[in-house]
N, CA and C of each residue as an Amber inpcrd file, in Angstrom:
protein
   693
  32.4350000  25.1480000  17.7540000  32.3560000  23.6420000  17.5880000
  32.0620000  22.7880000  18.7160000  31.4150000  22.0490000  18.1420000
  30.2640000  20.7690000  18.5540000  31.1660000  19.6110000  19.3020000
  31.1490000  19.3450000  20.2270000  32.1080000  18.1260000  20.8970000
  31.3790000  16.7640000  20.3320000  32.2240000  15.6260000  20.1090000
  31.7190000  14.2840000  19.7100000  30.3720000  14.0050000  20.6660000
  30.0580000  14.2190000  21.7480000  28.8080000  13.9440000  22.5710000
  27.7750000  14.4980000  21.7050000  27.7130000  16.0040000  21.4360000
  26.6010000  16.5510000  20.5790000  26.5780000  15.9190000  19.1040000
  27.6200000  15.4030000  18.6850000  27.6120000  15.0470000  16.9540000
  27.2190000  13.8130000  17.1950000  27.3960000  12.7690000  17.7240000
  27.2060000  11.5530000  18.0120000  25.8040000  11.0130000  17.2930000
  25.4610000  10.0190000  16.5200000  24.1770000   9.8330000  16.6410000
  23.7200000  10.3820000  15.5070000  24.1690000  11.2750000  14.7300000
  23.7200000  11.7250000  13.6850000  23.4090000  10.6570000  12.5190000
  24.4840000  10.4020000  12.0030000  24.6060000   9.3280000  10.9960000
  24.6550000   7.9200000  11.5600000  23.6990000   7.3300000  11.4510000
  23.3700000   5.9600000  11.6090000  23.1150000   4.9170000  10.2800000
  23.2050000   4.1990000  10.4940000  22.5400000   2.9130000   9.4840000
  21.1850000   3.2280000   9.1610000  20.8770000   3.2280000   8.0510000
  19.8320000   4.0280000   7.4570000  19.6570000   5.5970000   6.8450000
  20.6410000   6.3150000   7.5260000  20.4790000   7.5690000   7.9440000
  20.7560000   8.1590000   5.9450000  20.1780000   9.0690000   5.3090000
  20.1530000   9.5870000   4.0810000  21.6300000  10.5490000   4.1320000
  22.2880000  10.6070000   3.0820000  23.3420000  11.4000000   2.9850000
  23.4100000  11.2270000   1.4610000  24.3470000  12.7870000   1.1440000
  24.4880000  13.2540000   0.2290000  26.2200000  13.4010000  -0.0080000
  26.9460000  12.6900000  -1.1330000  28.2430000  12.4390000  -1.1590000
  28.5950000  13.4180000  -2.4390000  29.6160000  14.1230000  -2.4110000
  30.5890000  15.1890000  -3.1820000  31.7130000  14.3850000  -3.4620000
  32.0570000  14.5030000  -4.7830000  33.5010000  13.9580000  -5.1340000
  34.0730000  12.8240000  -4.7620000  33.3150000  11.6850000  -4.9630000
  33.5150000  10.4040000  -4.7320000  33.6960000   9.5310000  -5.9100000
  34.7090000   8.8800000  -5.9850000  35.1030000   8.1670000  -7.1560000
  34.4920000   6.6720000  -6.9810000  34.5870000   6.0020000  -7.7630000
  33.9400000   4.4780000  -8.1790000  35.0220000   3.7730000  -8.3260000
  35.4960000   2.8270000  -7.7440000  36.5090000   2.0530000  -7.4750000
  36.3760000   0.8590000  -7.4850000  37.8170000  -0.4990000  -7.5850000
  37.6300000  -1.5200000  -6.9730000  38.2630000  -2.0730000  -5.7770000
  37.7280000  -2.9000000  -4.8260000  38.6570000  -3.4470000  -3.8390000
  40.1230000  -3.8980000  -4.1470000  41.1940000  -3.7590000  -3.6700000
  42.4870000  -4.0280000  -3.9030000  42.6050000  -5.4860000  -3.8180000
  41.7260000  -5.9000000  -3.1680000  42.0000000  -7.5260000  -2.4350000
  42.0680000  -8.3090000  -4.1900000  41.6880000  -7.9050000  -5.0690000
  41.4610000  -8.8020000  -6.2290000  39.8760000  -9.4480000  -6.3880000
  39.2420000  -9.0960000  -5.4330000  37.5050000  -9.8170000  -5.2010000
  36.9230000  -9.2810000  -6.6230000  37.4450000  -8.4520000  -7.1100000
  36.4740000  -7.4790000  -7.9750000  35.0780000  -7.0830000  -7.4960000
  35.2460000  -6.2370000  -6.1990000  33.7980000  -5.7490000  -5.7470000
  34.0290000  -4.0140000  -5.6960000  32.9830000  -3.7490000  -6.2560000
  32.8460000  -2.2910000  -6.3590000  32.9220000  -1.5300000  -5.0410000
  33.8300000  -0.6490000  -5.0550000  33.6000000   0.5520000  -3.7730000
  33.3990000   2.1100000  -4.0560000  33.0920000   2.6770000  -3.0440000
  33.2680000   3.9690000  -3.0680000  34.8410000   4.4200000  -2.5320000
  35.6140000   5.1380000  -3.6540000  36.8970000   5.8580000  -2.9590000
  36.8800000   7.3480000  -2.6570000  37.2800000   7.4640000  -1.7070000
  37.1570000   8.9630000  -1.0120000  38.5150000   9.8810000  -1.3100000
  38.6220000  11.1740000  -1.2490000  39.5530000  11.6410000  -1.1290000
  39.5400000  13.1790000  -0.7340000  40.8640000  14.3410000  -0.2460000
  40.8940000  14.9740000   0.5270000  39.8170000  16.0490000  -0.2220000
  38.9340000  16.2530000  -1.0740000  38.0570000  16.9030000  -1.4670000
  36.7750000  16.4790000  -1.6330000  36.5600000  14.9420000  -1.2850000
  35.1650000  14.4150000  -0.5190000  34.3500000  14.8790000   0.2040000
  32.8360000  15.1460000   0.1650000  32.3840000  15.6360000   1.5110000
  31.3770000  14.7330000   1.4480000  30.6660000  14.8150000   2.9770000
  29.2720000  13.8720000   3.4140000  28.1760000  14.7420000   3.7760000
  27.2950000  15.1590000   3.3440000  26.2010000  15.3290000   4.0800000
  25.0820000  14.9850000   4.3360000  24.7500000  15.2530000   5.9100000
  23.4030000  14.1170000   6.3720000  22.2530000  14.8250000   5.7730000
  21.0150000  14.3860000   5.6110000  19.9780000  14.7480000   4.8620000
  18.9290000  14.9840000   5.7210000  18.2210000  15.5830000   6.1860000
  16.4940000  15.4870000   7.1550000  15.5590000  14.5060000   6.0300000
  15.3430000  14.0200000   7.2010000  13.9790000  12.9390000   6.4530000
  13.3180000  13.4860000   5.7420000  13.0720000  14.6750000   6.0050000
  11.8930000  15.4820000   5.1070000  12.1770000  16.1170000   3.6620000
  13.4030000  15.9810000   3.6080000  13.9540000  16.4530000   2.6540000
  13.1620000  15.9710000   1.0800000  13.3360000  17.0400000   0.1970000
  12.6910000  16.6410000  -1.4460000  13.1910000  15.3840000  -1.6590000
  14.3550000  15.2450000  -1.8200000  14.9190000  14.1780000  -2.4760000
  15.1070000  12.6830000  -1.7390000  14.8370000  12.9130000  -0.5190000
  14.4550000  11.6170000   0.2660000  13.0580000  11.5020000  -0.1900000
  12.4430000  12.3650000   0.1310000  10.7110000  12.0100000  -0.1330000
  10.5490000  11.2630000  -1.1210000  11.1640000  11.2610000  -2.3720000
  10.7920000  11.0990000  -3.8920000  11.3000000   9.7730000  -3.9070000
  12.8390000   9.7020000  -3.3260000  13.3690000   8.1720000  -3.4980000
  12.4580000   7.1670000  -2.5460000  12.0830000   7.8160000  -1.3740000
  10.8150000   6.5120000  -0.7920000   9.6040000   6.2990000  -1.3200000
   9.0430000   7.3570000  -2.0710000   7.9040000   7.0710000  -2.5430000
   8.1070000   6.1360000  -3.7670000   9.2100000   6.2110000  -4.7370000
   9.8980000   5.6810000  -5.6250000   9.6290000   4.3450000  -4.8640000
  10.3490000   3.9620000  -3.9470000  10.6780000   2.7180000  -3.4450000
   9.1450000   2.0210000  -3.3830000   8.5820000   2.8450000  -2.4350000
   7.3290000   2.3000000  -2.1500000   6.6630000   2.0530000  -3.6100000
   6.4520000   2.7270000  -4.2480000   5.8140000   1.9330000  -5.6910000
   5.8940000   1.2220000  -6.3830000   7.6280000   1.0540000  -6.5140000
   7.9450000  -0.3810000  -6.7360000   7.6640000  -1.5720000  -6.0190000
   7.5860000  -1.4710000  -4.2060000   7.0370000  -2.8100000  -3.9650000
   5.5720000  -3.1110000  -4.2190000   4.7230000  -2.3540000  -4.1280000
   3.7670000  -2.2090000  -4.4640000   3.2160000  -2.6350000  -5.9340000
   4.1230000  -2.2090000  -6.6980000   4.0020000  -3.1560000  -8.2780000
   4.7120000  -4.2710000  -8.4870000   5.0520000  -4.7750000  -6.9780000
   6.0330000  -6.1010000  -7.2060000   7.2990000  -6.6210000  -7.8460000
   7.9350000  -4.9480000  -8.2080000   9.3170000  -5.2640000  -8.7190000
  10.4600000  -5.8700000  -7.7480000  11.0220000  -7.1770000  -8.4110000
  11.8100000  -7.6140000  -6.9620000  12.9890000  -6.9250000  -7.2000000
  13.6660000  -6.9100000  -5.8400000  14.4980000  -6.3970000  -5.0660000
  15.6380000  -6.8270000  -5.5020000  16.9920000  -6.2440000  -5.5700000
  18.0960000  -6.8690000  -6.1850000  19.4010000  -7.6490000  -4.9000000
  19.1670000  -8.5350000  -4.8180000  19.5940000  -9.3270000  -4.2180000
  21.5470000  -9.0410000  -3.6860000  22.0100000  -8.5020000  -4.9050000
  23.4620000  -8.5130000  -5.3000000  23.7100000  -6.8220000  -5.4280000
  22.9040000  -5.7030000  -4.7140000  22.9430000  -4.4880000  -4.6700000
  24.2340000  -3.9800000  -3.3710000  24.4980000  -5.0630000  -2.7390000
  24.8650000  -4.5600000  -1.5030000  26.0380000  -5.7790000  -0.9430000
  27.3260000  -5.5470000  -0.0340000  28.1550000  -6.4760000   0.5220000
  27.3740000  -7.2660000   1.6500000  26.3420000  -6.2890000   2.3810000
  25.8720000  -6.7940000   3.1800000  24.9060000  -8.0640000   2.9640000
  24.4150000  -8.6970000   4.0660000  23.5490000  -9.9310000   3.3830000
  22.0530000  -9.3370000   3.2690000  21.9270000  -9.7050000   1.9380000
  20.2130000  -9.0170000   1.3190000  19.0500000  -9.7310000   2.2390000
  19.1670000 -10.6780000   3.0580000  18.0120000 -10.5180000   4.1650000
  17.6820000  -9.8830000   4.8130000  16.3290000  -9.4760000   5.1400000
  16.0880000  -8.8820000   5.9180000  16.4020000  -8.8680000   7.3080000
  16.9960000  -7.9190000   8.6430000  17.3990000  -8.3260000   9.5610000
  16.5590000  -7.6260000  10.5350000  16.5380000  -7.8750000  12.2550000
  15.8190000  -6.8530000  12.7730000  17.3220000  -5.6040000  13.2260000
  16.6030000  -4.6930000  13.2130000  17.4380000  -3.4620000  13.6660000
  17.3510000  -2.6350000  14.7450000  18.3000000  -1.9030000  15.2100000
  18.1530000  -1.4780000  16.6910000  17.5650000  -0.0520000  15.9550000
  16.6060000   0.0850000  17.1340000  15.4800000   1.2230000  16.6540000
  16.0760000   2.4120000  17.6900000  15.5970000   3.5810000  17.4560000
  16.0050000   5.0500000  17.4990000  15.9550000   4.9820000  18.9850000
  17.0130000   5.5350000  19.8480000  16.8850000   5.9490000  21.1530000
  16.1570000   7.1310000  20.6820000  15.5360000   7.6870000  22.4270000
  14.9430000   8.7170000  22.2700000  15.9280000  10.3800000  21.8680000
  17.3000000  10.1930000  22.2040000  18.0840000  11.5260000  21.8700000
  17.9160000  11.1230000  20.2040000  18.4930000  10.2410000  19.7430000
  19.1060000   9.9420000  18.4630000  17.7380000  10.6690000  17.5910000
  16.1760000  10.3230000  18.1410000  15.4400000  10.4720000  17.4760000
  14.8520000  11.8740000  17.2800000  15.4540000  12.7730000  18.5520000
  15.2740000  14.1030000  18.6730000  16.0550000  14.6870000  17.6520000
  17.4320000  14.1440000  17.2160000  18.3170000  14.6380000  16.4240000
  17.9620000  14.2100000  15.2450000  17.4960000  13.1770000  14.8120000
  16.6260000  12.8730000  13.2760000  15.4480000  13.5770000  12.9680000
  14.4750000  14.5570000  14.1140000  13.4100000  15.1040000  13.5770000
  12.2880000  13.6970000  13.8400000  12.5650000  12.6850000  14.4130000
  11.6050000  11.6690000  14.6460000  10.6960000  11.8450000  15.9600000
   9.6230000  11.1690000  16.1780000   9.2870000  11.0010000  17.7150000
   9.4260000   9.6390000  17.8370000   9.5600000   9.6410000  18.9070000
   9.2260000   8.1360000  19.5480000   7.8880000   8.0320000  20.1120000
   7.3970000   6.6610000  20.1540000   5.9240000   6.3450000  20.0720000
   5.7440000   6.9080000  21.8450000   6.5960000   6.1610000  22.9750000
   6.1230000   7.5390000  24.1730000   5.8700000   8.8290000  23.8990000
   6.5010000   9.3920000  23.4750000   6.1850000  10.8710000  23.2770000
   4.6050000  11.2200000  22.5760000   4.5420000  10.0140000  21.5200000
   3.0920000   9.8590000  21.2390000   2.1800000   9.9380000  21.7330000
   2.4100000   9.2070000  22.6440000   1.4780000   8.6800000  23.8120000
   1.1460000   9.8750000  24.9480000   2.0830000  10.7010000  25.2280000
   2.1300000  11.8180000  26.1490000   1.3850000  13.0000000  25.6970000
   2.0950000  13.4740000  24.5650000   1.2250000  14.8520000  23.8710000
   0.0840000  14.7190000  24.0110000  -1.0460000  15.8010000  24.2250000
  -1.7550000  16.2480000  24.1710000  -2.4320000  15.8760000  22.9400000
  -3.5490000  15.2680000  22.4090000  -4.4610000  15.2200000  21.2220000
  -5.3660000  16.3350000  20.7410000  -5.1000000  16.8830000  19.3770000
  -4.6390000  16.2960000  18.6280000  -3.3780000  16.6980000  18.1810000
  -2.4250000  16.4130000  17.6010000  -0.9620000  16.2830000  17.3810000
  -0.8960000  15.1020000  16.2980000   0.3670000  15.3690000  15.3830000
   0.9370000  14.7870000  14.4880000   2.3730000  14.3060000  14.5240000
   2.9370000  13.1890000  14.3400000   4.2930000  12.4630000  14.6250000
   4.6240000  11.7450000  13.2460000   6.3170000  12.1000000  12.9510000
   6.8850000  11.2730000  12.2130000   7.5660000  10.3840000  13.1110000
   7.3110000   9.1090000  12.8070000   8.3580000   7.9010000  13.5630000
   8.6500000   6.8350000  12.6020000   9.5190000   6.4100000  13.2310000
  10.1020000   5.0610000  12.5440000   9.9090000   3.8640000  13.3250000
   9.1770000   3.0700000  12.7340000   8.7770000   1.6390000  13.7190000
   8.2460000   0.5620000  13.1530000   8.2090000  -0.8410000  13.8280000
   8.3300000  -2.0310000  13.0550000   6.4390000  -2.1920000  13.4130000
   5.7710000  -2.9460000  12.1780000   4.6950000  -3.4110000  12.3550000
   4.6190000  -5.1470000  12.9250000   4.0420000  -5.3060000  14.1740000
   4.0900000  -6.7940000  14.3710000   2.5470000  -7.1980000  14.0210000
   1.3250000  -6.7060000  14.0200000   0.6680000  -7.3830000  13.2840000
  -0.6320000  -6.1260000  12.8110000  -1.6320000  -7.1430000  12.3230000
  -2.5940000  -6.2950000  12.2470000  -3.8390000  -6.4550000  13.1340000
  -5.1570000  -5.7750000  12.8100000  -6.1910000  -5.8460000  13.8730000
  -7.3110000  -5.6020000  12.8620000  -8.2670000  -6.6490000  12.0200000
  -8.2150000  -8.1360000  12.4200000  -6.8610000  -9.0300000  11.9630000
  -7.0210000 -10.0510000  12.7650000  -5.6660000 -10.5380000  12.3250000
  -5.2020000 -10.8820000  10.9350000  -4.1210000 -11.0390000  10.2980000
  -4.3170000 -11.4430000   8.5920000  -3.7310000 -12.4900000   8.5520000
  -4.2780000 -13.6270000   7.8710000  -3.3780000 -14.7110000   6.9610000
  -2.7870000 -14.1110000   5.5270000  -1.9170000 -14.1880000   5.3330000
  -0.8440000 -13.4670000   4.4060000  -1.3870000 -14.4620000   3.0760000
  -2.0890000 -15.6610000   3.0150000  -2.3460000 -16.6340000   2.1750000
  -3.6100000 -16.0180000   1.4720000  -4.5940000 -15.6470000   2.5590000
  -5.8680000 -15.8770000   2.0020000  -6.5220000 -14.4440000   1.9660000
  -7.2280000 -14.5780000   0.4970000  -7.7860000 -13.2000000   0.2780000
  -9.0960000 -12.7820000   1.0720000  -9.5890000 -14.0160000   2.0270000
 -10.2530000 -13.3120000   3.2160000 -10.0830000 -12.4460000   4.3560000
  -8.7970000 -12.4080000   4.2810000  -8.0870000 -10.9980000   5.2590000
  -8.3030000  -9.6590000   4.2780000  -8.2760000  -9.7580000   3.4920000
  -9.0130000  -8.4660000   2.7700000 -10.0910000  -8.0510000   3.0160000
 -10.6490000  -9.0670000   2.8130000 -12.4730000  -9.0010000   2.9470000
 -12.7140000  -8.2860000   4.6010000 -11.7880000  -8.9750000   5.6070000
 -12.0800000  -8.6480000   7.1080000 -11.7620000  -7.3730000   7.2120000
 -11.1520000  -6.7930000   6.2180000 -10.4400000  -5.2390000   6.1740000
 -11.4040000  -4.3510000   5.9250000 -12.4660000  -4.6830000   5.3120000
 -13.6610000  -4.1170000   4.3300000 -14.9230000  -4.0500000   5.7070000
 -15.3690000  -2.7370000   5.2190000 -16.5530000  -2.2590000   6.4290000
 -17.5750000  -1.5740000   5.2020000 -18.7950000  -1.9920000   5.4320000
 -20.2080000  -1.2240000   4.7650000 -20.3520000  -0.0940000   5.2690000
 -20.3620000   1.3100000   4.7270000 -21.2090000   2.4840000   4.8810000
 -22.7410000   2.5470000   4.4550000 -23.0380000   3.7390000   5.1630000
 -24.3860000   3.6500000   5.4150000 -25.1980000   3.6400000   3.5690000
 -24.0460000   4.4090000   2.8290000 -24.5390000   4.2810000   1.4820000
 -24.7400000   2.7480000   0.7930000 -23.7500000   1.6090000   1.3660000
 -23.7990000   0.8170000   0.8370000 -22.7950000   0.3860000   0.3380000
 -21.5560000   1.1410000   0.0600000 -20.2010000   1.2620000  -0.3200000
 -19.1420000   0.8140000   0.6080000 -18.3550000  -0.0170000   0.4350000
 -17.3600000  -0.5280000   0.9710000 -16.0270000   0.3880000   1.0720000
 -15.6930000   0.6830000   2.3510000 -14.3690000   1.1850000   2.2950000
 -13.0930000   0.3690000   3.2310000 -12.0570000   0.6930000   3.3810000
 -10.9690000  -0.5130000   4.1350000 -11.3530000   0.6770000   5.4190000
 -11.0090000  -0.4830000   6.2080000 -10.8920000  -0.0430000   8.1010000
 -10.2170000  -0.9630000   8.6590000  -9.0650000  -0.9980000   9.1860000
  -8.4970000  -2.3490000   9.8880000  -7.3570000  -1.4770000  10.5330000
  -6.4990000  -2.0850000  11.8390000  -5.7590000  -1.4390000  12.3050000
  -4.3850000  -2.0970000  12.3860000  -3.0680000  -1.3200000  12.3230000
  -1.4950000  -2.1200000  12.3110000  -1.2110000  -2.0200000  13.6650000
  -0.5140000  -2.8810000  14.7320000  -0.1700000  -2.4950000  16.0400000
   1.2990000  -2.2750000  15.7940000   1.9370000  -1.0190000  15.9520000
   3.2240000  -0.8340000  15.4990000   4.1470000  -0.5460000  16.9230000
   5.0900000  -0.6360000  16.8140000   5.9320000  -0.5730000  17.8960000
   7.6110000  -0.1180000  17.8200000   8.0830000   0.7990000  18.9340000
   9.5530000   1.0220000  18.6280000  10.3210000   0.8450000  19.6620000
  11.6430000   1.2650000  20.0060000  12.0500000   0.9790000  21.2970000
  11.4470000   1.6260000  22.6720000  10.2900000   2.3100000  22.2470000
  10.2340000   3.2090000  23.6760000   8.8060000   2.7030000  24.0490000
   7.8660000   2.1910000  23.2920000   6.3610000   1.9350000  23.2920000
   6.0110000   1.0060000  22.0330000   4.2520000   0.8300000  22.4330000
   3.5960000   0.0510000  21.0950000   2.2390000   0.8070000  21.2010000
   1.9290000   0.9200000  19.8430000   0.4260000   1.5420000  19.6780000
  -0.1290000   0.9580000  18.5760000  -2.0640000   1.0190000  18.8430000
  -3.0660000   0.9720000  17.4320000  -2.8260000   1.7920000  16.6840000
  -2.6320000   1.9240000  14.9130000  -2.9210000   2.8210000  14.4610000
  -4.0450000   2.5250000  13.7980000  -5.3290000   3.3920000  13.5590000
  -6.0050000   3.1240000  12.7260000  -5.3680000   3.6190000  10.9310000
  -6.1380000   2.4450000  10.0540000  -5.7090000   2.7130000   8.4980000
  -7.4710000   2.7450000   8.2530000  -7.7500000   3.4800000   7.3510000
  -8.7910000   3.7500000   6.5360000  -8.6650000   4.8290000   5.3840000
  -9.7070000   4.2850000   4.4330000 -10.0220000   5.3100000   3.2810000
  -8.8470000   5.2290000   2.5920000  -8.6590000   6.4360000   2.2030000
  -7.4000000   6.8870000   0.9270000  -6.1100000   6.0580000   1.4340000
  -5.8210000   6.3120000   2.8400000  -4.2730000   6.1210000   3.1540000
  -4.3540000   4.5710000   3.2630000  -5.3680000   3.6500000   3.6220000
  -5.3030000   2.1160000   3.3140000  -5.0210000   1.7220000   1.9580000
  -5.9400000   2.4430000   1.1810000  -5.9660000   2.2540000  -0.1940000
  -4.5450000   2.4910000  -0.9930000  -3.8280000   3.5500000  -0.6330000
  -2.5020000   3.7390000  -0.8000000  -1.5680000   2.9300000  -0.5730000
  -1.6540000   1.7810000   0.5620000  -1.0090000   1.3070000   1.4290000
  -1.1060000  -0.3230000   0.7790000  -2.1810000  -0.7500000   0.3280000
  -2.5780000  -2.1970000  -0.2850000  -2.2610000  -2.2480000  -1.9100000
  -2.7580000  -0.6630000  -2.3520000  -2.1730000  -0.2770000  -4.0300000
  -3.6550000  -1.0960000  -4.3630000  -4.5550000  -0.9960000  -3.9800000
  -6.2960000  -0.8610000  -4.4990000  -7.1100000  -0.7120000  -3.4510000
  -8.8490000  -0.5240000  -3.9820000  -9.5170000  -0.1020000  -3.5030000
 -10.4330000  -0.9090000  -2.9510000 -11.2610000  -0.7940000  -1.8740000
 -11.9350000  -1.5720000  -1.0100000 -12.8880000  -2.5650000  -2.1440000
 -13.5290000  -2.0840000  -3.1940000 -14.5490000  -2.4300000  -4.4990000
 -13.8640000  -3.5000000  -4.9030000 -12.4100000  -3.7320000  -5.3280000
 -11.8410000  -4.2680000  -6.1130000 -11.7050000  -5.5950000  -5.1820000
 -11.7070000  -5.6880000  -4.0910000 -11.3250000  -6.8190000  -3.2770000
 -12.2230000  -7.9290000  -4.0830000 -13.4010000  -7.8490000  -3.9500000
 -14.4210000  -8.7730000  -5.1270000 -14.2790000  -8.9140000  -6.7350000
 -13.1900000  -7.8680000  -7.0200000 -13.6320000  -8.2520000  -8.6200000
 -11.9460000  -8.4150000  -9.1540000 -10.9620000  -8.5440000  -8.2920000
  -9.7650000  -8.4050000  -8.9130000  -8.4550000  -9.3520000  -8.2100000
  -8.7380000 -10.4860000  -8.3230000  -8.0750000 -11.7040000  -7.6110000
  -6.2320000 -11.1700000  -7.7930000  -5.9790000 -10.4780000  -8.7920000
  -4.5720000 -10.2680000  -9.1480000  -4.2150000  -9.2530000  -7.8660000
  -4.5600000  -8.1110000  -7.9640000  -4.8740000  -6.9390000  -7.0810000
  -4.6850000  -7.4620000  -5.4800000  -5.5320000  -8.5010000  -5.3910000
  -5.4420000  -9.0290000  -4.2490000  -4.2770000  -9.5360000  -3.6960000
  -3.8400000 -10.2130000  -4.4970000  -2.3880000 -11.0480000  -4.0230000
  -1.3480000 -10.2490000  -4.1800000  -1.4400000  -9.2990000  -4.8840000
  -0.2760000  -8.2350000  -4.7670000  -0.3210000  -7.2580000  -3.7070000
  -1.5730000  -7.2370000  -3.3510000  -1.8450000  -6.5840000  -2.2480000
  -1.5400000  -7.5460000  -0.7180000  -1.6900000  -8.8460000  -0.5840000
  -0.8770000  -9.4170000   0.1920000   0.1770000  -9.4360000   0.2770000
   0.9100000  -9.3060000  -0.9220000   1.9250000  -9.5370000  -0.6700000
   2.7600000  -8.3140000   0.1270000   2.1730000  -6.8080000  -0.6300000
   3.1370000  -5.8030000  -0.1090000   2.2320000  -5.6010000   1.4610000
   1.6010000  -6.1630000   1.8340000   1.2350000  -6.4440000   3.2360000
   2.3160000  -7.2810000   4.3680000   2.7160000  -8.1960000   3.5030000
   3.8280000  -8.9300000   4.0600000   4.8660000  -7.9950000   4.0260000
   5.3830000  -7.5700000   3.1130000   6.7080000  -6.7680000   3.3140000
   6.6950000  -5.9900000   4.5540000   5.2180000  -5.2750000   4.5940000
   5.2440000  -4.0240000   6.0570000   5.1890000  -5.1500000   7.2470000
   4.8770000  -6.1890000   7.0960000   4.8350000  -6.9340000   8.6740000
   5.6290000  -8.1540000   8.8520000   6.6960000  -8.1860000   7.9280000
   7.7050000  -8.7840000   7.9230000   8.8520000  -9.0550000   9.1360000
   9.0770000 -10.0770000  10.0060000  10.2680000  -9.7250000  11.1770000
  11.2070000  -8.7230000  10.1330000  11.7680000  -7.6280000  11.0950000
  13.0730000  -6.8150000  10.5230000  12.8650000  -6.0740000   9.7060000
  11.0310000  -6.0080000   9.2200000  11.0250000  -4.5500000   8.3030000
  10.5350000  -3.6310000   9.2130000  11.5070000  -2.4120000   8.8090000
  11.2460000  -0.8630000   9.5340000  10.6180000  -0.3350000   8.2060000
   9.6000000   0.5900000   8.9750000   8.8010000   1.5930000   8.1010000
   9.1420000   2.5360000   8.8470000   8.6260000   4.1740000   7.7000000
   8.4610000   5.4750000   8.3700000   7.0860000   6.0360000   8.2650000
   6.8320000   6.7930000   8.6250000   5.4100000   7.1530000   8.7040000
   5.3810000   8.4910000   9.4150000   3.9630000   8.8910000   8.9580000
   3.1760000  10.2210000   9.8120000   1.9420000   9.3940000  10.6680000
   1.9870000   9.7490000  11.8870000   0.7290000   9.2580000  12.3300000
   0.0870000  10.5990000  13.1720000  -1.2010000  10.7700000  13.3240000
  -1.9170000  11.8200000  14.2650000  -3.1190000  10.9360000  15.2430000
  -2.4760000  11.6540000  16.2520000  -3.1870000  11.3070000  17.3770000
  -4.8480000  12.2490000  17.2640000  -5.9160000  11.3920000  17.9320000
  -7.3350000  12.3660000  17.4630000  -8.1470000  11.9130000  18.8560000
  -9.2420000  12.4500000  19.6620000  -9.3870000  12.3510000  20.5300000
 -10.7490000  12.0840000  20.4220000 -11.3240000  10.8310000  20.5830000
 -12.4100000   9.9230000  20.4240000 -13.6040000  10.6680000  21.1120000
 -15.1570000  10.2980000  20.5590000 -15.9520000  10.5410000  21.5980000
 -16.4490000  10.2460000  22.7760000 -15.4820000   8.9580000  22.7560000
 -15.6300000   8.1120000  24.2590000 -14.2900000   8.9670000  24.7660000
 -13.9370000  10.1030000  24.6160000 -12.6620000  10.7700000  25.4120000
 -11.4070000  10.0340000  25.3210000 -11.2540000   8.8080000  24.3870000
  -9.8920000   8.0940000  24.4290000  -9.2140000   8.5930000  23.4750000
  -7.9380000   8.5110000  23.5720000  -7.0240000   8.8920000  22.2620000
  -6.7560000   7.8600000  21.4880000  -7.0140000   8.0320000  20.1790000
  -6.7790000   6.8840000  19.3840000  -5.8930000   7.7170000  18.0440000
  -4.8970000   6.6590000  17.4760000  -4.1760000   7.2680000  16.4560000
  -4.7640000   6.6000000  15.1370000  -4.1470000   7.5570000  14.1790000
  -4.7680000   7.3100000  12.5000000  -3.3380000   7.3990000  11.9460000
  -3.0650000   6.4480000  10.9170000  -2.0280000   6.5640000  10.1720000
  -2.4650000   7.4750000   8.6950000  -1.5270000   8.3150000   9.0430000
  -1.6960000   9.2880000   7.7100000  -0.6990000   8.5430000   6.1890000
   0.2490000   8.4030000   6.6040000   1.2890000   7.9010000   5.5600000
   2.2590000   7.1130000   6.1900000   2.5000000   6.0320000   5.1100000
   4.1120000   4.8600000   5.7640000   4.4290000   4.6950000   4.4840000
   5.7790000   4.3090000   5.1920000   6.8670000   3.7930000   3.5070000
   7.7700000   2.7020000   4.1500000   7.8410000   1.5470000   3.7170000
   8.4480000   0.5750000   4.3050000  10.2520000   1.1060000   3.7310000
  10.9830000   1.0290000   4.4090000  12.0410000   1.6600000   4.2690000
  13.2260000   0.5880000   4.0960000  12.6450000  -0.6950000   4.5760000
  13.4420000  -1.5030000   4.1070000  13.0710000  -2.7550000   3.6810000
  13.6290000  -3.7420000   2.4570000  13.0060000  -4.4950000   1.9250000
  13.3700000  -5.4640000   0.8330000
């Protein structure tokens, strides 16, 4: 038997759950608002963040955002506008399987972490109304081809760090290749809109980051994957 202190915090706002034996109903107030009705045989199961169906749900959501599919403002009773959300505490992160950024900073490199965070800005700084932002994210390789290489400044309740975005991860994030920056205005416009979703106030992201030791003996963090879980 687990005490309430042991189970507290397992399910929070934003947690993924599986519901069984739940009925669709209307609120009895006459407001004609849809709700979920539970009964004696209903059950609720918390899902780990790395469950297959959660990963597929997040990937599908991320793909729709990158395609520019509009969100549904009537999909919930809560306000549809993004709003700041309390970050995990260290204890809650441990229960949910996430790492806090201060833990990432303390643990010797190399290491990989799953984290939830907010993106405060990019390096170089981004002007979300100008394609020049995407051009500033591009660097030339020795063979003359261009690749994306920039950083995102991320933070949670414990710390903040810069994570490097480059190569395929940066292309997946922006939904385009570095070569397309000079050839596709439409993709540039969509990439800037996607970037805005990530760095808008109140947006919360989930991703994997990896710490690496640089030639200068300093620890750097590299982005491995990212999903915007609010939008």
